[in-house]
CSV table of C-alpha atoms in Angstrom, one decimal:
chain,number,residue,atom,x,y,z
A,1,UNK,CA,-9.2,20.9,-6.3
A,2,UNK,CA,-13.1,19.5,-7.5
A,3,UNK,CA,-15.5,20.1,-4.0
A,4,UNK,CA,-15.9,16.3,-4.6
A,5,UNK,CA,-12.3,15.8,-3.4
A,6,UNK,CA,-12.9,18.3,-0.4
A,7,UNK,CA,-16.0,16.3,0.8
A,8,UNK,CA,-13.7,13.4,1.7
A,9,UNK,CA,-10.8,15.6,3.1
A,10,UNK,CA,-9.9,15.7,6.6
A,11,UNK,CA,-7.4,16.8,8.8
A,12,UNK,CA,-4.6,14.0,9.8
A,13,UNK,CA,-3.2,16.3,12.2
A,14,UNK,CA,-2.8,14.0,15.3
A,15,UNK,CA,-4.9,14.5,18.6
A,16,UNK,CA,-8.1,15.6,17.3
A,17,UNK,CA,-11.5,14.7,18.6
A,18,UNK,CA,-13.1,11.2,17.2
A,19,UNK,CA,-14.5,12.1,13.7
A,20,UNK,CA,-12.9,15.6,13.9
A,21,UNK,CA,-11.2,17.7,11.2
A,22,UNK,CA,-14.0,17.7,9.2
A,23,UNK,CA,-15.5,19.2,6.7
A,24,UNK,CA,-12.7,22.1,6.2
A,25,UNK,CA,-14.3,25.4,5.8
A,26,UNK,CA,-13.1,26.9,2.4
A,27,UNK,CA,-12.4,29.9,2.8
A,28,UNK,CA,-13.3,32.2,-0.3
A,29,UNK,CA,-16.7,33.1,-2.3
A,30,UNK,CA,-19.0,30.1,-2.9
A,31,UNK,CA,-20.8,29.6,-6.0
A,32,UNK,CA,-24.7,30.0,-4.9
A,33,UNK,CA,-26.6,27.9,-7.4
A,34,UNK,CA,-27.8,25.3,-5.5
A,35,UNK,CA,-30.9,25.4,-2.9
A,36,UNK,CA,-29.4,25.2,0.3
A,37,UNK,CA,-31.2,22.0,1.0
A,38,UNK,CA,-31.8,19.3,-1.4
A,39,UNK,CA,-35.3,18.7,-2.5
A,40,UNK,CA,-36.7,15.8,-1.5
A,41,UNK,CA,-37.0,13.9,-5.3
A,42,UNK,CA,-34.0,15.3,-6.0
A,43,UNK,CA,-33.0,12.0,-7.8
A,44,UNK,CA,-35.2,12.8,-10.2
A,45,UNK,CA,-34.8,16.1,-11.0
A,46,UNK,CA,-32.7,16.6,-14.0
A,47,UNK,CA,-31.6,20.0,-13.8
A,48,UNK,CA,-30.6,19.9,-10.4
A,49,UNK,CA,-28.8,16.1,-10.8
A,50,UNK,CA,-27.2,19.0,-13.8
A,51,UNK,CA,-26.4,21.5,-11.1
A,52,UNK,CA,-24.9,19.2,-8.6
A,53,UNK,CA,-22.2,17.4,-11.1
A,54,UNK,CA,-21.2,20.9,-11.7
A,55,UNK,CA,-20.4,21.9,-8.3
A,56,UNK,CA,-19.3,18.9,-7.7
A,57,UNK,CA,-16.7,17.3,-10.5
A,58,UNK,CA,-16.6,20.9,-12.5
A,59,UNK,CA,-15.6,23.9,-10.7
A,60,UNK,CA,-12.4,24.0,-8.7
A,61,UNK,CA,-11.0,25.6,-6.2
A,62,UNK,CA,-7.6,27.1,-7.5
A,63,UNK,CA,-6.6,30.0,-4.7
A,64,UNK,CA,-7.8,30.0,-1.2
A,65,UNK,CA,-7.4,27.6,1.7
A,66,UNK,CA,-9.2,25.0,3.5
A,67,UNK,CA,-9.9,25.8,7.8
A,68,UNK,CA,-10.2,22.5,10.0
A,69,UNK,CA,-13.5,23.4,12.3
A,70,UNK,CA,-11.5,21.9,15.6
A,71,UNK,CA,-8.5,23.5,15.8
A,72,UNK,CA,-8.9,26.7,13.3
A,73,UNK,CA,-5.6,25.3,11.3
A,74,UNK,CA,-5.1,26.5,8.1
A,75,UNK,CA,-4.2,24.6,4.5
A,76,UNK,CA,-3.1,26.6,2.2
A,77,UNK,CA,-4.2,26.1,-1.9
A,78,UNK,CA,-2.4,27.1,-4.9
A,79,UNK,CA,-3.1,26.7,-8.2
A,80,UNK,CA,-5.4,24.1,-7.3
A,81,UNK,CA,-3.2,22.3,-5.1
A,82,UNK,CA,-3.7,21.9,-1.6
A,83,UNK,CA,-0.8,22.1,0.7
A,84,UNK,CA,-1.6,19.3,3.3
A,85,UNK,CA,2.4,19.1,4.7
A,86,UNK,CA,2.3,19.5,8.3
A,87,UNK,CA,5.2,20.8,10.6
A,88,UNK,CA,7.3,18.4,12.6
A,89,UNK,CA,5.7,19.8,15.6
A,90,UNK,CA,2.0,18.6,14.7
A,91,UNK,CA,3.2,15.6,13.0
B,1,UNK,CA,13.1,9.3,-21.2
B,2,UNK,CA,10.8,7.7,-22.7
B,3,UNK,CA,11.8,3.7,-22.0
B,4,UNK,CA,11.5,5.2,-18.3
B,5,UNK,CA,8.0,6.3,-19.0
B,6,UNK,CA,7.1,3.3,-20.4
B,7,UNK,CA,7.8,0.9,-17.7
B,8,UNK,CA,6.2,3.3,-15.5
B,9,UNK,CA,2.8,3.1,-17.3
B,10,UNK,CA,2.9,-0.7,-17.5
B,11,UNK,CA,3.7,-1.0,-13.8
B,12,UNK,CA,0.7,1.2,-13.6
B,13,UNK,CA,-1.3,-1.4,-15.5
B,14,UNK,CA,-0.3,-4.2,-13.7
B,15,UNK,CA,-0.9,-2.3,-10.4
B,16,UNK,CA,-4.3,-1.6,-11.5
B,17,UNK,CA,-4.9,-5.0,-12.7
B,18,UNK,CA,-3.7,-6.8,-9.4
B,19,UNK,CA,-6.8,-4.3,-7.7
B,20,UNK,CA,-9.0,-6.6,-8.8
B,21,UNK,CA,-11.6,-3.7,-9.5
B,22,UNK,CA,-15.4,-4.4,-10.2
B,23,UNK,CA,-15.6,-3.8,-14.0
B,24,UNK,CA,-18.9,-2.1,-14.5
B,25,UNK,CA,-18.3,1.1,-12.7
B,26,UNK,CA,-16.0,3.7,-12.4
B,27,UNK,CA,-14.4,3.6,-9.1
B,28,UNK,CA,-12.3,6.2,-6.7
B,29,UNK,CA,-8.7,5.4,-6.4
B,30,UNK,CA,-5.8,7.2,-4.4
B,31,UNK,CA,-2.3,7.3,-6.1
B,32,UNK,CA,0.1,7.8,-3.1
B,33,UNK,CA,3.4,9.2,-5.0
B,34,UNK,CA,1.6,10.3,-7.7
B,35,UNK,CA,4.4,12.4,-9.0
B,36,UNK,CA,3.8,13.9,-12.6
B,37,UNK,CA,0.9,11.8,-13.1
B,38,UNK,CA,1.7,9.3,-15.6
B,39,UNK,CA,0.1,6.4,-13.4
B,40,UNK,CA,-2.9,8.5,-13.0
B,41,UNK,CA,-3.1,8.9,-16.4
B,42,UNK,CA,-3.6,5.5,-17.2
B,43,UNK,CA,-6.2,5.2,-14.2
B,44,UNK,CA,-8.2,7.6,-16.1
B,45,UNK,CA,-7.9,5.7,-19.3
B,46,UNK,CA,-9.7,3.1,-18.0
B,47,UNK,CA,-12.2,5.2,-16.7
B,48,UNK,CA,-11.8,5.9,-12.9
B,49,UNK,CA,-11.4,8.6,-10.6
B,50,UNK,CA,-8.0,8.9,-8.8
B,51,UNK,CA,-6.4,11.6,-6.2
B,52,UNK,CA,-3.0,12.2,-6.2
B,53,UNK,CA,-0.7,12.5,-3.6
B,54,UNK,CA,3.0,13.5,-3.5
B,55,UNK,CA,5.9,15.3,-1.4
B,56,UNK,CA,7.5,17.2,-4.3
B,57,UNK,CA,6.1,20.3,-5.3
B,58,UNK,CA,8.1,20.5,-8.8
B,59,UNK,CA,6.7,17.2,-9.5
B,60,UNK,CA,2.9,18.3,-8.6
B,61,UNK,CA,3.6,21.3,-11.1
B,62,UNK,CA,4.6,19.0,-14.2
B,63,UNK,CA,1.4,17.4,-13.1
B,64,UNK,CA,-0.7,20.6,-13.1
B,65,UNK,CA,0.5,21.7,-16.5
B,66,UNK,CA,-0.2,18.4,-18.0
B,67,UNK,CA,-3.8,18.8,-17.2
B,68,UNK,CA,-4.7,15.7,-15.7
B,69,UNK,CA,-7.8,14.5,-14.5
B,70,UNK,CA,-6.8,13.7,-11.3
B,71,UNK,CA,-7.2,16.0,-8.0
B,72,UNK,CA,-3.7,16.8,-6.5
B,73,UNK,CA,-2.2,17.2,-3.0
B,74,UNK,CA,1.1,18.2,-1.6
B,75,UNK,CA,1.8,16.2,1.2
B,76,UNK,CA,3.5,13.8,3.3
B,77,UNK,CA,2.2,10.1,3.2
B,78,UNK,CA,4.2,9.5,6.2
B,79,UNK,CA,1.9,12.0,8.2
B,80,UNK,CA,-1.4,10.5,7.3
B,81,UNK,CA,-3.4,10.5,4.6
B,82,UNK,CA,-5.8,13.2,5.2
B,83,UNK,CA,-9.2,11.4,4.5
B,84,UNK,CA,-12.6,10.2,5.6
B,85,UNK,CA,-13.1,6.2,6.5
B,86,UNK,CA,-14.2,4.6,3.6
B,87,UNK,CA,-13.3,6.7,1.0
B,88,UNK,CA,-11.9,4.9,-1.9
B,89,UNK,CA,-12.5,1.8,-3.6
B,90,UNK,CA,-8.4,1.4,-4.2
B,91,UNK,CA,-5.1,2.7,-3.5
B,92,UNK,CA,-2.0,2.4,-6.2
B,93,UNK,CA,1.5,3.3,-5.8
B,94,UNK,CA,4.3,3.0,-8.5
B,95,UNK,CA,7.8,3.0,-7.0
B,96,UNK,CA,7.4,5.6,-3.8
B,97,UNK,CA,6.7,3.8,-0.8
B,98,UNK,CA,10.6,2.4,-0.2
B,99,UNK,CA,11.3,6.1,0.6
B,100,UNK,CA,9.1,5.7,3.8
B,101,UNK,CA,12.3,3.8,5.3
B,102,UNK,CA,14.5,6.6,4.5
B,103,UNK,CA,16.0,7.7,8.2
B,104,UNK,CA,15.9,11.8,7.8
B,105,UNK,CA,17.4,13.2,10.8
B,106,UNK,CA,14.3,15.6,11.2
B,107,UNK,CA,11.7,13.3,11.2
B,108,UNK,CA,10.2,10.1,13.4
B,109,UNK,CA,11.9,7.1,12.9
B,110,UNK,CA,10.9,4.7,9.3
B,111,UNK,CA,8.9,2.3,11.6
B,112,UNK,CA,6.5,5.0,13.0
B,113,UNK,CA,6.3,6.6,9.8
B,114,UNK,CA,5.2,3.7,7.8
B,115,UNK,CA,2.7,2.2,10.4
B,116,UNK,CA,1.1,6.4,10.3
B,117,UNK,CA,0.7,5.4,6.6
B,118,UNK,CA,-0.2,2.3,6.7
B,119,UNK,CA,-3.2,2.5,9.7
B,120,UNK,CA,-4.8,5.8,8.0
B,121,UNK,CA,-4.4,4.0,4.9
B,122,UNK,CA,-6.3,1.1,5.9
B,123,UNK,CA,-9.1,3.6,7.5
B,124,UNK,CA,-9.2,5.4,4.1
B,125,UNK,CA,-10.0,2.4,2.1
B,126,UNK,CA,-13.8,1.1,1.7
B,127,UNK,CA,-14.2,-2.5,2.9
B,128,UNK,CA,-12.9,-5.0,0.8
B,129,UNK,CA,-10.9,-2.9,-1.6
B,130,UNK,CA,-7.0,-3.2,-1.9
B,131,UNK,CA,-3.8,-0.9,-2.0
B,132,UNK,CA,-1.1,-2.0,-4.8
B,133,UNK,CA,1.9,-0.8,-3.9
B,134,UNK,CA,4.9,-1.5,-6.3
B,135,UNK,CA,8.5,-1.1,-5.0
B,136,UNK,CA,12.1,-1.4,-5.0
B,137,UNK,CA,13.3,-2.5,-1.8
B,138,UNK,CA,16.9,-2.2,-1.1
B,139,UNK,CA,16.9,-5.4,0.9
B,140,UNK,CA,14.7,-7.8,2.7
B,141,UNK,CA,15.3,-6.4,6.0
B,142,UNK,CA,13.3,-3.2,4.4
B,143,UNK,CA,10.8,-5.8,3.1
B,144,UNK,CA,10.2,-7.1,6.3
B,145,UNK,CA,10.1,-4.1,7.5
B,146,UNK,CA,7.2,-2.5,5.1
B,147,UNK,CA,5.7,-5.9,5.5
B,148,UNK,CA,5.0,-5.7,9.2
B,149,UNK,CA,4.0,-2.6,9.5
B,150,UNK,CA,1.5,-3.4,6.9
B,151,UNK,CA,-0.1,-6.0,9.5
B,152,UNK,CA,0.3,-4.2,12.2
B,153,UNK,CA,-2.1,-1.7,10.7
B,154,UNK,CA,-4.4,-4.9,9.6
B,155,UNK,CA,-3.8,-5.3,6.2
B,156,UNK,CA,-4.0,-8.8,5.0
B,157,UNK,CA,-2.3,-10.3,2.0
B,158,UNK,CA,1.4,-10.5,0.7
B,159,UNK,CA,3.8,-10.0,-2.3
B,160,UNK,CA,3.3,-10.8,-5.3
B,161,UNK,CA,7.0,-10.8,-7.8
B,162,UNK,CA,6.4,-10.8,-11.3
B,163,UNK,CA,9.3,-12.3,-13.4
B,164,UNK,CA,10.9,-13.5,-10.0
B,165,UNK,CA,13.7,-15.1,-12.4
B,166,UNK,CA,15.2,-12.1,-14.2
B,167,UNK,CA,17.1,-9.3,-12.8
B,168,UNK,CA,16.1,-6.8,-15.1
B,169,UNK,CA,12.5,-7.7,-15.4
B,170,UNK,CA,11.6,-8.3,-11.1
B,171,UNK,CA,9.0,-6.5,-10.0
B,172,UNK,CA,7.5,-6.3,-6.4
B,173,UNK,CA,3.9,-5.6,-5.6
B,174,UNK,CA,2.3,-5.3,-2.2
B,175,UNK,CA,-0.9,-6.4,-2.3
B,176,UNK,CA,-3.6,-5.7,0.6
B,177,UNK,CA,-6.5,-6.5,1.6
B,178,UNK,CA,-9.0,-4.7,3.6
B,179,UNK,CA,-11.2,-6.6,5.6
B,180,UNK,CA,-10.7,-9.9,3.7
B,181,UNK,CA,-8.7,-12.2,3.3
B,182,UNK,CA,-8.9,-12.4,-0.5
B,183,UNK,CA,-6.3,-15.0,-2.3
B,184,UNK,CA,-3.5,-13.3,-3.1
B,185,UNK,CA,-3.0,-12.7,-7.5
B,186,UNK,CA,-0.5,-14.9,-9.0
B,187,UNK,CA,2.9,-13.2,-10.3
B,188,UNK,CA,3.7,-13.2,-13.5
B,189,UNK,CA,6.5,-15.5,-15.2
B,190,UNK,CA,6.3,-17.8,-13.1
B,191,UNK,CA,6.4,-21.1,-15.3
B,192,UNK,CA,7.8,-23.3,-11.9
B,193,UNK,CA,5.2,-25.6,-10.6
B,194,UNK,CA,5.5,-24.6,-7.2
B,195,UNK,CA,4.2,-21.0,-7.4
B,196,UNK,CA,4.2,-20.8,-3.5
B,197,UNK,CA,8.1,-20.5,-3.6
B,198,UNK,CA,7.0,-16.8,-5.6
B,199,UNK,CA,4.6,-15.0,-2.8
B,200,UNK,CA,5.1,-14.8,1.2
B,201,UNK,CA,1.4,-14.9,2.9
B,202,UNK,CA,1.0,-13.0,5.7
B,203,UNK,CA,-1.3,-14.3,7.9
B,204,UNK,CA,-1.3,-14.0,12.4
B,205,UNK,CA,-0.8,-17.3,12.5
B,206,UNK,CA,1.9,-18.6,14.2
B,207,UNK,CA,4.0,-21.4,11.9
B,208,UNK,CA,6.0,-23.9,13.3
B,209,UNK,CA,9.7,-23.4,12.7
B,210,UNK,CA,10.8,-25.3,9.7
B,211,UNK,CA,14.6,-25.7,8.4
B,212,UNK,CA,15.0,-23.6,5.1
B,213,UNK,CA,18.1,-25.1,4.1
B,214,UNK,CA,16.6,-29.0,3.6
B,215,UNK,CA,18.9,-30.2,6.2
B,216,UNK,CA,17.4,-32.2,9.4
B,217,UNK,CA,17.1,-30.4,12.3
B,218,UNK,CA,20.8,-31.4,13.9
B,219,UNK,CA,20.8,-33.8,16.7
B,220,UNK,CA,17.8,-35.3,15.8
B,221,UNK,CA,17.7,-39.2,14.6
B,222,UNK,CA,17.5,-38.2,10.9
B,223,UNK,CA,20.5,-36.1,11.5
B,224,UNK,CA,22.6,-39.5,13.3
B,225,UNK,CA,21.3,-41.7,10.4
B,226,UNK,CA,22.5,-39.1,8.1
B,227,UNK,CA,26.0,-38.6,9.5
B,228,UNK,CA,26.7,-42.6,10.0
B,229,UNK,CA,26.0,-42.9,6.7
B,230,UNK,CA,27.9,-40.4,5.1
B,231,UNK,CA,31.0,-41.8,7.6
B,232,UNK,CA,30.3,-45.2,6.2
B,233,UNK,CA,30.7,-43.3,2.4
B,234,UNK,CA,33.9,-41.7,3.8
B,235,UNK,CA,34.8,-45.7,4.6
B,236,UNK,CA,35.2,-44.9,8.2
B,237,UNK,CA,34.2,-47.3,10.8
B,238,UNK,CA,30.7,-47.1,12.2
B,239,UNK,CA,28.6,-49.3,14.9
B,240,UNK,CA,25.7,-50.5,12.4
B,241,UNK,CA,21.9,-49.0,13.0
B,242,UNK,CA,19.5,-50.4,14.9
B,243,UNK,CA,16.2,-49.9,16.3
B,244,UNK,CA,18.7,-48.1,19.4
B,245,UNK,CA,19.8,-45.0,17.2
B,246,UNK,CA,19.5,-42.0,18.3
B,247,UNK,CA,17.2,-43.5,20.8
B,248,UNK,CA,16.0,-40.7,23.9
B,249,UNK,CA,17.8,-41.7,26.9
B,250,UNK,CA,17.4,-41.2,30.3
B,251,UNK,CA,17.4,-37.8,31.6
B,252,UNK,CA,20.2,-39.0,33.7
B,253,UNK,CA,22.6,-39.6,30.5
């Protein structure tokens, strides 16, 4: 799963708040090479624009899972496949 | 097989074709029954983006060993599709969403479960971008069926049938519209003048009721002129017609 796919994911579980089940925390070791805020010419600056497609469209995330922030509920990944099935209770 | 594969990819090209994509820039799309990834391969050919989904984990392996481009998810269209508003420019679907009407004892009933897909569908799509779904259905009760749920969740548009004329060849492709009421693609093979008899609008206006069948509406004076004169053929005896046929009466008569 690219981090450009999990920045549109949400939860569909149904009853959440307006807006809610997202983002999902993923839940294993982040890569740290960008600034934790973006610079403010950032469109210009070639080495981050560099950086950014990276963490975006080049690294995925194969093991782990993805935590919705309003209920805590967990989706599993494997091998870079998130499991997004839900039970017949929540659905 | 391979002839299996092949009309697979050119569904998948037609599908794409009937999105009606800008063609300058490479746009997101969501494959909903994504499978092995055969459609998304050709979505990547022509240079997109695309995010699979499908319920069937061995099919989501063949996928993943194939390498495609694609992101993957497991998961159950008829739960939701697990996005943000707005997020992609287009949804496909080769051959998957006639399985939303499948009754399984465990879940909701078809009707829920397609109007779940269809309304977080229809949240999930940018404005002005369309889903393409291609599919068999069974009959036209589970047209009508897929159809009205599709409105219900505020999808505008209709079906388009390629090859309406040949058995082997018919295809059906649901094509909707978010947000605008965009004219609906013409199928292809269609050689008929009358190209209207090949694609149902779906629109919330209400339409008078109009025979199919060609006949008059019975009763009416059309109807009495018709019936005299097919006694007269028979060489029965009939009163002649006069400005008095079929005349309203009084509410008395």
């Amino acid at each position: 799963m690219k981090l450009l796919t999990h920045n549109l994911l949400s939860s569909h579980v149904p009853g959440l708040r307006p807006g809610g089940g997202f983002p999902l925390r993923i839940e294993l070791g982040r890569p740290s090479e960008l600034p934790p805020e973006p610079l403010p010419n950032y469109e210009a600056d070639e080495e981050f624009l560099r950086r950014l497609h990276h963490v975006l469209l080049e690294v995925e995330v194969l093991e782990g899972s993805l935590q919705c922030p309003d209920s805590g509920r967990r989706f599993p990944i494997s091998k870079g496949v998130p499991n997004m099935l839900l039970t017949e209770d929540e659905a | 097989s391979s002839r299996v594969v092949e009309i697979q990819s050119q569904m998948s090209e037609r599908a794409v074709e009937l999105l009606g994509l800008p063609e300058d820039r490479p746009c997101l799309l969501l494959d909903v029954g994504c499978g092995s990834g055969l459609s998304g391969d050709y979505i990547s050919e022509e240079g997109h983006y695309w995010i699979g989904m499908d319920i069937s984990p061995a099919m989501l392996d063949v996928a993943v060993e194939r390498e495609v481009e694609g992101d993957l998810l497991l998961a159950d269209v008829g739960h939701g599709i697990p996005f943000r508003p707005g997020m992609f420019d287009g949804c496909i679907s080769i051959s998957a969403v006639q399985w939303l009407c499948n009754a399984d004892k465990k879940s909701h009933s078809p009707p829920k479960r397609l109007y779940r897909f269809f309304s977080t569908l229809y949240t999930a799509l940018a404005r002005g971008s369309r889903a393409v779904l291609q599919l068999y259905p069974e009959n036209s009760e589970q047209l009508e069926l897929i159809t009205s749920q599709a409105m219900r969740a505020g999808f505008t548009g209709g079906m388009v049938v390629d090859y309406p004329n040949s058995a082997k060849a018919k295809k059906f492709f649901l094509c909707l519209f978010v947000g605008t009421s965009g004219t609906l693609p013409k199928g292809l093979g269609t050689e008929c003048a009358n190209e209207e008899l090949h694609q149902a609008k779906f629109t919330n206006e209400r339409t008078r009721f109009r025979n199919v069948k060609g006949k008059s509406v019975k009763k009416s004076r059309d109807w009495i002129l018709e019936k005299k004169e097919r006694r007269r053929r028979q060489g029965k005896e009939v009163r002649p017609d006069t400005k008095y046929t079929g005349r309203k009466r009084r509410p008395h008569f």
